[in-house]
Amino acid sequence: MEHSYISKEKIKVSQASNGNDIFIEKITITGSDKNAPSVYMQASMHASELQGNAVMVDLIDYFKKHQPKGNIYLIPQCNPIGMDVFQGAGHQGRFDSASGDNWNRYYFFKTIDYAAFVKEHLNSNTAEYKKAFEKILAKQLDEALSEEWFLSRAKRLNYSVQKEAIKADYVLDLHTDTDAITYIYTPEFAKKAAEKFGYRETLVIGNDFGGALDEAIFVPWWKLQEEFKKQGRDEEVLKECFTLELGSEEYINFDDAKMQTQGVLNYLAYRGIIDSPFETNRLSTKITHNDIANYKAIRAVEGGLYEWFVKAGDTFKANEIVGQYIQTSTMEKKPLWFPFGGTIISLHIKGAACQGSQLMNLAIYK
Ligand SMILES: [Zn+2]
């Protein structure tokens, strides 16, 4: 990786039972323009979700040829605790094997007196109040990180990477789904920016904090902007974070990465972080925004051994046969259909399902 403007540092995020420290590795690609905005990206917080690392390899190849304007921070395989915890052929994955904690639900978020802050900064310019607000967020997070007796592994890991993420202007959290298409989570206010990725489907989420990194990053800045509005001043939401879902878990595919990387570069160009040429021929121009309220985990009504006639990305209508299943208790074969239609974002089982097992995630047509 030897390159004059690319460097790497180790950051401690945990400690093993033998007392040895456990690190993540942060790669910094220093931009050519000190005033350009920066971006932070991490991959594989859910340890089974690998594809973001392929995108990072492609991005580094690109940046070796084209120095970005703004700084780029990359943390590949950002969960060294879950990284090598396997159950058979696959990872334990989404959860801390010891506690059941979802690795993407323990980011830091604390309430702030927005009204008081805005009152104080009503006449500050944008750069000034941005800096002052960043300082509050960083201080709160440092305080939370110092309360070590109360930090679970997931919390400590989440807070530690969040400390890196909040130093950047824009944040991309690279995940995957089970057996899925490439799609993106976006808050309502950032839909236009989300379209720049050129991923065919988006899921539009609310502006509330539920523990994930994207919300932990954008919710305080969204609330700040709302408070400015209340006090009579129109401001942009200064920071945004997207969760990118880059296909299926336990999967590396450089052909898909080509498209996914084009999307990231297109976003970076939109945000003024890069200004070098890149291709966009693999990106979708027609983007469908799906409201999260219509996005449902579909459950098996009957146990059985399932066969699919559809795949992620396919669309089907109500009452259309999408698969079949057998029940060996009767040795019967039954057709599978649903009383609603939609676009399949991801399929969740291959083969055996019990009653209540998650079959798929579906953007239901309304
Ligand atoms: Zn994930």
Coordinates of C-alpha atoms and ligand atoms in Angstrom, one line a residue:
M1 CA 0.0 0.0 0.0
E2 CA 3.1 2.2 -0.1
H3 CA 2.0 5.6 -1.4
S4 CA 3.0 9.1 -0.4
Y5 CA -0.5 10.2 0.7
I6 CA -1.8 6.9 2.0
S7 CA -1.0 5.9 5.6
K8 CA -2.2 3.4 8.1
E9 CA -2.6 3.4 11.9
K10 CA -3.7 0.9 14.5
I11 CA -6.5 1.9 17.0
K12 CA -7.2 -0.2 20.1
V13 CA -10.8 -1.3 20.4
S14 CA -10.7 -4.2 22.8
Q15 CA -8.5 -6.6 24.8
A16 CA -8.3 -10.4 24.7
S17 CA -8.5 -12.6 27.7
N18 CA -4.7 -13.1 27.5
G19 CA -4.3 -9.3 28.0
N20 CA -3.2 -8.6 24.4
D21 CA -4.8 -5.5 22.9
I22 CA -7.1 -5.9 19.9
F23 CA -6.9 -3.3 17.1
I24 CA -8.6 -2.1 14.1
E25 CA -6.6 -0.5 11.2
K26 CA -7.5 2.9 9.9
I27 CA -6.3 3.8 6.5
T28 CA -6.0 7.6 5.7
I29 CA -5.9 8.9 2.2
T30 CA -4.9 12.5 2.6
G31 CA -6.6 14.8 0.2
S32 CA -4.9 17.5 -1.9
D33 CA -7.2 20.3 -0.6
K34 CA -7.3 21.1 3.1
N35 CA -10.6 22.9 2.8
A36 CA -12.4 20.0 1.0
P37 CA -14.8 17.8 3.1
S38 CA -13.8 14.4 4.3
V39 CA -15.5 11.0 4.4
Y40 CA -15.2 8.1 6.8
M41 CA -16.1 4.5 5.8
Q42 CA -16.1 1.3 7.7
A43 CA -16.9 -2.3 6.6
S44 CA -18.0 -5.5 8.3
M45 CA -19.3 -4.3 11.7
H46 CA -21.6 -7.3 11.2
A47 CA -18.7 -9.7 10.8
S48 CA -20.3 -11.9 8.1
E49 CA -20.8 -8.8 5.8
L50 CA -17.7 -8.8 3.7
Q51 CA -18.4 -7.0 0.4
G52 CA -17.6 -3.5 1.7
N53 CA -13.9 -4.6 2.0
A54 CA -13.9 -5.4 -1.7
V55 CA -15.2 -2.0 -2.4
M56 CA -12.5 -0.5 -0.2
V57 CA -9.8 -2.4 -2.2
D58 CA -11.3 -0.9 -5.4
L59 CA -11.4 2.5 -3.9
I60 CA -7.7 2.3 -2.8
D61 CA -6.8 1.3 -6.4
Y62 CA -8.6 4.3 -7.6
F63 CA -7.1 6.7 -5.1
K64 CA -3.6 5.5 -5.9
K65 CA -4.1 6.8 -9.4
H66 CA -6.2 9.8 -8.4
Q67 CA -5.5 11.7 -5.2
P68 CA -8.8 12.8 -3.6
K69 CA -9.5 16.4 -2.7
G70 CA -10.7 15.7 0.8
N71 CA -9.4 13.2 3.3
I72 CA -10.8 9.6 3.1
Y73 CA -10.7 7.4 6.1
L74 CA -11.3 3.7 5.7
I75 CA -11.6 1.0 8.3
P76 CA -11.9 -2.4 6.7
Q77 CA -13.0 -5.3 8.8
C78 CA -13.9 -2.9 11.6
N79 CA -15.0 -5.7 14.0
P80 CA -11.9 -7.7 15.0
I81 CA -13.9 -9.4 17.8
G82 CA -16.5 -11.0 15.5
M83 CA -14.2 -11.3 12.5
D84 CA -13.1 -14.9 13.1
V85 CA -16.0 -16.2 15.1
F86 CA -17.5 -18.9 12.9
Q87 CA -20.2 -21.5 13.3
G88 CA -19.4 -24.1 10.7
A89 CA -18.9 -22.5 7.3
G90 CA -20.3 -19.1 8.2
H91 CA -19.8 -16.4 10.8
Q92 CA -21.7 -16.0 14.0
G93 CA -22.1 -12.6 12.4
R94 CA -24.6 -10.0 13.5
F95 CA -24.3 -10.6 17.2
D96 CA -21.7 -10.8 19.9
S97 CA -21.6 -14.6 20.5
A98 CA -21.3 -14.0 24.3
S99 CA -24.1 -11.5 24.9
G100 CA -26.3 -11.5 21.9
D101 CA -25.7 -7.8 21.4
N102 CA -26.3 -6.7 17.8
W103 CA -23.0 -5.1 16.8
N104 CA -24.8 -2.3 15.0
R105 CA -27.1 -1.2 17.9
Y106 CA -24.8 0.3 20.6
Y107 CA -23.6 3.5 19.2
F108 CA -23.6 6.5 21.4
F109 CA -26.4 9.1 21.4
K110 CA -27.2 11.5 24.2
T111 CA -29.7 14.3 24.3
I112 CA -28.3 17.9 23.9
D113 CA -30.0 21.1 24.8
Y114 CA -30.5 22.1 21.2
A115 CA -32.6 25.2 22.0
A116 CA -29.8 26.6 24.2
F117 CA -27.1 25.8 21.7
V118 CA -29.0 27.5 18.8
K119 CA -29.8 30.5 20.9
E120 CA -26.1 30.9 21.6
H121 CA -25.1 30.4 18.0
L122 CA -28.0 32.2 16.2
N123 CA -25.6 34.7 14.8
S124 CA -22.5 32.4 14.4
N125 CA -21.6 31.5 10.8
T126 CA -22.1 27.9 9.7
A127 CA -18.4 27.0 10.1
E128 CA -18.3 28.4 13.6
Y129 CA -21.4 26.6 14.9
K130 CA -20.4 23.4 13.1
K131 CA -17.1 23.4 15.0
A132 CA -18.7 24.2 18.3
F133 CA -21.3 21.5 17.9
E134 CA -18.7 18.9 16.8
K135 CA -16.8 19.7 20.0
I136 CA -19.9 19.0 22.2
L137 CA -20.5 15.6 20.4
A138 CA -16.8 14.7 20.8
K139 CA -16.7 15.6 24.5
Q140 CA -19.9 13.6 25.2
L141 CA -18.5 10.6 23.4
D142 CA -15.1 10.8 25.2
E143 CA -17.0 10.9 28.6
A144 CA -19.0 7.8 27.6
L145 CA -15.8 6.0 26.6
S146 CA -14.2 6.9 29.9
E147 CA -16.9 5.1 31.9
E148 CA -15.1 1.8 31.3
W149 CA -16.8 -0.3 34.0
F150 CA -20.1 0.1 32.0
L151 CA -18.8 -0.7 28.5
S152 CA -19.7 -4.1 27.0
R153 CA -17.6 -5.3 24.1
A154 CA -20.2 -4.0 21.6
K155 CA -20.5 -0.6 23.2
R156 CA -16.8 -0.2 23.5
L157 CA -16.3 -1.2 19.8
N158 CA -19.1 1.0 18.6
Y159 CA -18.0 4.0 20.6
S160 CA -14.4 3.6 19.5
V161 CA -15.2 3.6 15.8
Q162 CA -17.8 6.3 16.3
K163 CA -15.0 8.5 17.7
E164 CA -13.2 8.1 14.3
A165 CA -16.4 8.6 12.3
I166 CA -17.4 11.9 13.9
K167 CA -14.1 13.4 12.8
A168 CA -15.4 13.3 9.2
D169 CA -18.1 15.3 7.4
Y170 CA -19.7 12.3 5.8
V171 CA -20.0 8.7 6.9
L172 CA -20.7 5.5 5.1
D173 CA -21.3 2.3 7.0
L174 CA -20.8 -0.7 4.6
H175 CA -23.0 -3.7 5.4
T176 CA -24.7 -6.4 3.5
D177 CA -28.0 -8.3 3.8
T178 CA -28.6 -12.0 3.9
D179 CA -29.1 -12.9 0.2
A180 CA -29.8 -9.5 -1.2
I181 CA -29.5 -6.9 -3.9
T182 CA -27.4 -3.7 -3.4
Y183 CA -29.5 -1.0 -1.7
I184 CA -29.1 1.9 0.7
Y185 CA -30.8 3.3 3.8
T186 CA -31.4 7.0 3.7
P187 CA -33.1 9.5 5.9
E188 CA -35.9 11.5 4.3
F189 CA -33.8 14.7 4.2
A190 CA -30.9 13.0 2.4
K191 CA -32.9 11.2 -0.4
K192 CA -31.3 13.4 -3.2
A193 CA -27.8 12.6 -2.0
A194 CA -28.7 8.9 -1.6
E195 CA -29.7 8.8 -5.3
K196 CA -26.1 9.6 -6.2
F197 CA -25.1 6.1 -5.3
G198 CA -27.1 4.8 -8.2
Y199 CA -28.3 1.8 -6.3
R200 CA -31.7 0.8 -7.6
E201 CA -33.6 0.6 -4.3
T202 CA -33.5 2.7 -1.2
L203 CA -35.2 2.3 2.2
V204 CA -36.3 5.6 3.6
I205 CA -35.9 5.7 7.4
G206 CA -37.1 8.1 10.1
N207 CA -35.0 10.7 11.9
D208 CA -35.0 8.8 15.2
F209 CA -32.1 7.1 17.0
G210 CA -32.4 3.3 17.2
G211 CA -28.8 2.4 18.0
A212 CA -27.2 2.2 14.5
L213 CA -24.3 4.2 13.3
D214 CA -26.1 6.1 10.6
E215 CA -28.7 7.4 13.1
A216 CA -26.0 8.2 15.7
I217 CA -24.3 10.4 13.1
F218 CA -27.1 12.2 11.5
V219 CA -29.8 12.5 14.1
P220 CA -28.0 15.2 16.2
W221 CA -27.3 17.3 13.1
W222 CA -30.9 16.9 11.9
K223 CA -32.3 18.0 15.2
L224 CA -29.9 20.9 15.2
Q225 CA -31.1 22.0 11.8
E226 CA -34.7 21.6 13.0
E227 CA -34.0 23.8 16.0
F228 CA -32.4 26.5 13.8
K229 CA -35.6 26.4 11.7
K230 CA -37.7 26.9 14.9
Q231 CA -35.6 29.9 15.8
G232 CA -36.0 31.4 12.4
R233 CA -32.9 30.4 10.5
D234 CA -32.7 28.0 7.6
E235 CA -29.8 25.7 7.7
E236 CA -28.7 22.5 5.9
V237 CA -28.3 19.2 7.8
L238 CA -24.5 19.5 7.9
K239 CA -23.6 15.8 8.4
E240 CA -25.1 12.7 6.9
C241 CA -24.5 9.0 7.2
F242 CA -25.7 6.2 5.0
T243 CA -25.9 2.5 5.6
L244 CA -25.0 0.8 2.3
E245 CA -26.2 -2.7 1.9
L246 CA -23.8 -4.2 -0.6
G247 CA -25.4 -7.5 -1.6
S248 CA -25.2 -10.8 0.3
E249 CA -23.3 -11.8 3.4
E250 CA -20.4 -14.2 3.3
Y251 CA -19.6 -13.1 -0.2
I252 CA -16.9 -11.2 -2.1
N253 CA -17.6 -10.3 -5.7
F254 CA -15.5 -7.8 -7.6
D255 CA -17.9 -7.5 -10.5
D256 CA -20.6 -6.2 -8.1
A257 CA -17.9 -4.2 -6.4
K258 CA -17.3 -2.4 -9.6
M259 CA -20.9 -1.1 -9.7
Q260 CA -20.9 -0.4 -5.9
T261 CA -17.6 1.5 -6.1
Q262 CA -18.9 3.6 -9.0
G263 CA -21.8 4.6 -6.7
V264 CA -19.5 5.6 -3.8
L265 CA -17.3 7.7 -6.2
N266 CA -20.3 9.3 -7.6
Y267 CA -21.4 10.3 -4.1
L268 CA -17.9 11.6 -3.2
A269 CA -17.9 13.7 -6.4
Y270 CA -21.3 15.1 -5.5
R271 CA -20.0 16.1 -2.1
G272 CA -16.9 17.7 -3.4
I273 CA -14.5 15.1 -1.9
I274 CA -13.1 14.0 -5.3
D275 CA -12.8 15.7 -8.7
S276 CA -11.1 13.1 -10.8
P277 CA -12.9 11.2 -13.6
F278 CA -14.6 7.8 -13.0
E279 CA -17.2 5.7 -14.8
T280 CA -20.9 5.6 -13.9
N281 CA -22.1 3.2 -16.6
R282 CA -23.1 0.5 -14.1
L283 CA -25.3 2.8 -12.0
S284 CA -29.1 2.9 -12.0
T285 CA -30.7 6.2 -13.1
K286 CA -34.2 5.2 -12.0
I287 CA -34.1 5.0 -8.2
T288 CA -37.1 3.6 -6.2
H289 CA -37.5 5.0 -2.7
N290 CA -39.3 2.6 -0.4
D291 CA -40.8 3.9 2.8
I292 CA -39.5 1.8 5.7
A293 CA -43.2 1.5 6.9
N294 CA -43.9 -0.7 3.8
Y295 CA -40.7 -2.8 4.3
K296 CA -41.6 -6.0 6.0
A297 CA -39.9 -9.2 7.2
I298 CA -42.2 -11.9 5.8
R299 CA -42.6 -14.9 8.1
A300 CA -43.3 -18.6 7.2
V301 CA -46.9 -19.5 8.1
E302 CA -46.0 -23.1 7.8
G303 CA -42.9 -25.0 8.5
G304 CA -41.3 -26.9 5.6
L305 CA -38.4 -27.3 3.3
Y306 CA -38.6 -24.4 0.9
E307 CA -37.6 -23.9 -2.8
W308 CA -37.6 -20.4 -4.3
F309 CA -38.7 -19.6 -7.9
V310 CA -37.6 -15.9 -7.3
K311 CA -34.5 -14.2 -6.2
A312 CA -33.5 -10.9 -4.5
G313 CA -34.5 -7.9 -6.8
D314 CA -37.5 -9.7 -8.3
T315 CA -40.9 -8.3 -8.1
F316 CA -44.1 -10.3 -7.7
K317 CA -47.8 -9.8 -7.5
A318 CA -50.3 -10.9 -4.8
N319 CA -51.3 -14.5 -5.3
E320 CA -48.4 -15.2 -7.7
I321 CA -46.6 -18.5 -7.0
V322 CA -43.1 -17.6 -5.8
G323 CA -41.9 -21.0 -4.6
Q324 CA -42.9 -24.2 -3.0
Y325 CA -42.3 -26.2 0.1
I326 CA -42.5 -29.8 1.2
Q327 CA -43.6 -31.1 4.6
T328 CA -42.2 -34.5 5.3
S329 CA -44.8 -35.2 8.0
T330 CA -47.2 -35.8 5.2
M331 CA -44.8 -36.0 2.2
E332 CA -46.8 -33.3 0.6
K333 CA -45.6 -30.5 -1.7
K334 CA -47.4 -27.1 -1.4
P335 CA -47.2 -23.9 -3.5
L336 CA -46.0 -20.7 -1.9
W337 CA -47.8 -17.4 -2.5
F338 CA -48.6 -14.3 -0.5
P339 CA -51.7 -12.1 -0.3
F340 CA -49.5 -9.1 -1.2
G341 CA -46.9 -8.2 -3.8
G342 CA -43.7 -6.3 -3.8
T343 CA -40.0 -6.2 -4.5
I344 CA -37.8 -8.7 -2.8
I345 CA -34.9 -6.8 -1.1
S346 CA -33.4 -10.0 0.4
L347 CA -34.2 -13.7 0.8
H348 CA -33.5 -15.1 4.3
I349 CA -33.7 -18.8 4.2
K350 CA -32.5 -21.6 1.9
G351 CA -34.3 -24.8 2.7
A352 CA -35.6 -25.4 6.1
A353 CA -38.0 -23.0 7.8
C354 CA -40.1 -23.3 10.9
Q355 CA -43.4 -21.5 11.5
G356 CA -42.4 -17.8 12.1
S357 CA -39.0 -18.1 10.3
Q358 CA -38.0 -15.1 8.3
L359 CA -38.5 -15.9 4.6
M360 CA -37.6 -12.6 3.0
N361 CA -37.5 -8.8 3.4
L362 CA -40.1 -7.3 1.1
A363 CA -40.8 -3.8 0.0
I364 CA -44.6 -4.2 -0.2
Y365 CA -46.6 -2.4 -2.9
K366 CA -49.1 0.0 -1.5
Ligands
ZN1 ZN -25.1 -5.3 8.8

